[in-house]
Amino acid sequence: MTEGKRNIIAGLLQEYDIQTAEDIQDALKDLLGGTIQEMLENEMNEHLGYEKYERSSESNYRNGKKTKRIRGKYGEMNIDVPQDRKSKNRKDVRLP
């Protein structure tokens, strides 16, 4: 195992106060949800062509978020899916 991976693991153990296997699963669930959230935000930035809080002359713009429940290997979790003014209703996100 590399030194970088050891540092990441040490940071996770400290951040999440991991004591049990269930604590590990909860930490992974939280990290997965956060990763998906960030990916959706980046996807919206790319879709709109500008970053959050940036001014633009585009007619389409951010319009809040909608909470969705996703299901995956680590259980169910809620994420806030960013919406844009011209968006269509999106179906539930399902993880493999």
PDB file of C-alpha atoms in Angstrom:
ATOM      1  CA  MET A   1       0.000   0.000   0.000  1.00  0.00           C
ATOM      2  CA  THR A   2       1.322   3.432  -0.901  1.00  0.00           C
ATOM      3  CA  GLU A   3       2.010   6.191   1.606  1.00  0.00           C
ATOM      4  CA  GLY A   4      -0.728   8.292  -0.016  1.00  0.00           C
ATOM      5  CA  LYS A   5      -3.314   5.566   0.576  1.00  0.00           C
ATOM      6  CA  ARG A   6      -2.174   5.164   4.176  1.00  0.00           C
ATOM      7  CA  ASN A   7      -2.638   8.906   4.701  1.00  0.00           C
ATOM      8  CA  ILE A   8      -6.126   8.789   3.200  1.00  0.00           C
ATOM      9  CA  ILE A   9      -7.100   5.868   5.433  1.00  0.00           C
ATOM     10  CA  ALA A  10      -5.679   7.592   8.519  1.00  0.00           C
ATOM     11  CA  GLY A  11      -7.643  10.721   7.631  1.00  0.00           C
ATOM     12  CA  LEU A  12     -10.849   8.723   7.177  1.00  0.00           C
ATOM     13  CA  LEU A  13     -10.374   6.906  10.475  1.00  0.00           C
ATOM     14  CA  GLN A  14      -9.966  10.232  12.239  1.00  0.00           C
ATOM     15  CA  GLU A  15     -12.702  12.134  10.349  1.00  0.00           C
ATOM     16  CA  TYR A  16     -15.371   9.465  10.800  1.00  0.00           C
ATOM     17  CA  ASP A  17     -14.174   8.034  14.150  1.00  0.00           C
ATOM     18  CA  ILE A  18     -14.284   4.542  12.640  1.00  0.00           C
ATOM     19  CA  GLN A  19     -14.467   1.782  15.232  1.00  0.00           C
ATOM     20  CA  THR A  20     -16.548  -0.950  13.538  1.00  0.00           C
ATOM     21  CA  ALA A  21     -17.285  -2.416  10.113  1.00  0.00           C
ATOM     22  CA  GLU A  22     -20.641  -0.588  10.217  1.00  0.00           C
ATOM     23  CA  ASP A  23     -18.773   2.703  10.748  1.00  0.00           C
ATOM     24  CA  ILE A  24     -16.757   1.937   7.605  1.00  0.00           C
ATOM     25  CA  GLN A  25     -19.955   1.352   5.607  1.00  0.00           C
ATOM     26  CA  ASP A  26     -21.455   4.605   6.893  1.00  0.00           C
ATOM     27  CA  ALA A  27     -18.293   6.494   5.925  1.00  0.00           C
ATOM     28  CA  LEU A  28     -18.295   4.951   2.435  1.00  0.00           C
ATOM     29  CA  LYS A  29     -21.982   5.785   2.035  1.00  0.00           C
ATOM     30  CA  ASP A  30     -21.301   9.413   2.994  1.00  0.00           C
ATOM     31  CA  LEU A  31     -18.326   9.641   0.635  1.00  0.00           C
ATOM     32  CA  LEU A  32     -20.304   8.086  -2.218  1.00  0.00           C
ATOM     33  CA  GLY A  33     -23.170  10.519  -1.727  1.00  0.00           C
ATOM     34  CA  GLY A  34     -20.773  13.464  -1.617  1.00  0.00           C
ATOM     35  CA  THR A  35     -18.994  12.276  -4.755  1.00  0.00           C
ATOM     36  CA  ILE A  36     -22.268  11.895  -6.669  1.00  0.00           C
ATOM     37  CA  GLN A  37     -23.359  15.341  -5.472  1.00  0.00           C
ATOM     38  CA  GLU A  38     -20.122  16.914  -6.739  1.00  0.00           C
ATOM     39  CA  MET A  39     -20.421  15.104 -10.072  1.00  0.00           C
ATOM     40  CA  LEU A  40     -23.958  16.439 -10.551  1.00  0.00           C
ATOM     41  CA  GLU A  41     -22.841  19.990  -9.732  1.00  0.00           C
ATOM     42  CA  ASN A  42     -19.982  19.710 -12.241  1.00  0.00           C
ATOM     43  CA  GLU A  43     -22.349  18.285 -14.843  1.00  0.00           C
ATOM     44  CA  MET A  44     -24.650  21.285 -14.361  1.00  0.00           C
ATOM     45  CA  ASN A  45     -21.692  23.670 -14.721  1.00  0.00           C
ATOM     46  CA  GLU A  46     -20.777  22.022 -18.006  1.00  0.00           C
ATOM     47  CA  HIS A  47     -24.394  21.929 -19.204  1.00  0.00           C
ATOM     48  CA  LEU A  48     -24.931  25.637 -18.514  1.00  0.00           C
ATOM     49  CA  GLY A  49     -21.428  26.697 -19.572  1.00  0.00           C
ATOM     50  CA  TYR A  50     -20.610  28.621 -16.403  1.00  0.00           C
ATOM     51  CA  GLU A  51     -19.796  28.012 -12.739  1.00  0.00           C
ATOM     52  CA  LYS A  52     -22.191  28.422  -9.842  1.00  0.00           C
ATOM     53  CA  TYR A  53     -22.510  32.096  -8.726  1.00  0.00           C
ATOM     54  CA  GLU A  54     -20.967  33.259 -12.012  1.00  0.00           C
ATOM     55  CA  ARG A  55     -22.921  35.754 -14.091  1.00  0.00           C
ATOM     56  CA  SER A  56     -23.959  34.775 -17.596  1.00  0.00           C
ATOM     57  CA  SER A  57     -26.066  36.131 -20.418  1.00  0.00           C
ATOM     58  CA  GLU A  58     -27.517  32.647 -21.067  1.00  0.00           C
ATOM     59  CA  SER A  59     -31.300  32.294 -20.956  1.00  0.00           C
ATOM     60  CA  ASN A  60     -31.043  29.054 -18.995  1.00  0.00           C
ATOM     61  CA  TYR A  61     -29.899  29.245 -15.393  1.00  0.00           C
ATOM     62  CA  ARG A  62     -29.870  27.312 -12.133  1.00  0.00           C
ATOM     63  CA  ASN A  63     -33.233  26.894 -10.468  1.00  0.00           C
ATOM     64  CA  GLY A  64     -32.700  25.257  -7.095  1.00  0.00           C
ATOM     65  CA  LYS A  65     -32.317  21.593  -6.252  1.00  0.00           C
ATOM     66  CA  LYS A  66     -34.588  18.590  -5.949  1.00  0.00           C
ATOM     67  CA  THR A  67     -33.955  15.875  -3.386  1.00  0.00           C
ATOM     68  CA  LYS A  68     -33.791  12.381  -4.833  1.00  0.00           C
ATOM     69  CA  ARG A  69     -33.334   9.045  -3.080  1.00  0.00           C
ATOM     70  CA  ILE A  70     -30.738   6.762  -4.594  1.00  0.00           C
ATOM     71  CA  ARG A  71     -30.194   3.090  -3.865  1.00  0.00           C
ATOM     72  CA  GLY A  72     -26.903   1.280  -4.093  1.00  0.00           C
ATOM     73  CA  LYS A  73     -24.613  -1.264  -2.542  1.00  0.00           C
ATOM     74  CA  TYR A  74     -24.295   0.801   0.647  1.00  0.00           C
ATOM     75  CA  GLY A  75     -28.037   1.355   1.052  1.00  0.00           C
ATOM     76  CA  GLU A  76     -30.270   4.306   0.334  1.00  0.00           C
ATOM     77  CA  MET A  77     -29.238   7.940   0.532  1.00  0.00           C
ATOM     78  CA  ASN A  78     -30.658  11.308  -0.408  1.00  0.00           C
ATOM     79  CA  ILE A  79     -28.866  13.661  -2.753  1.00  0.00           C
ATOM     80  CA  ASP A  80     -29.796  17.136  -3.945  1.00  0.00           C
ATOM     81  CA  VAL A  81     -29.974  17.143  -7.734  1.00  0.00           C
ATOM     82  CA  PRO A  82     -29.340  20.622  -9.176  1.00  0.00           C
ATOM     83  CA  GLN A  83     -32.082  21.871 -11.491  1.00  0.00           C
ATOM     84  CA  ASP A  84     -31.981  24.374 -14.300  1.00  0.00           C
ATOM     85  CA  ARG A  85     -34.764  26.591 -15.567  1.00  0.00           C
ATOM     86  CA  LYS A  86     -35.324  24.543 -18.724  1.00  0.00           C
ATOM     87  CA  SER A  87     -34.871  21.106 -17.139  1.00  0.00           C
ATOM     88  CA  LYS A  88     -37.239  18.223 -17.562  1.00  0.00           C
ATOM     89  CA  ASN A  89     -38.225  16.031 -14.637  1.00  0.00           C
ATOM     90  CA  ARG A  90     -35.473  13.473 -14.216  1.00  0.00           C
ATOM     91  CA  LYS A  91     -36.159   9.907 -13.180  1.00  0.00           C
ATOM     92  CA  ASP A  92     -34.734   8.407 -10.009  1.00  0.00           C
ATOM     93  CA  VAL A  93     -31.019   7.742 -10.062  1.00  0.00           C
ATOM     94  CA  ARG A  94     -30.175   4.062  -9.608  1.00  0.00           C
ATOM     95  CA  LEU A  95     -26.733   2.759  -8.834  1.00  0.00           C
ATOM     96  CA  PRO A  96     -25.545  -0.692  -9.873  1.00  0.00           C
TER      97      PRO A  96
END
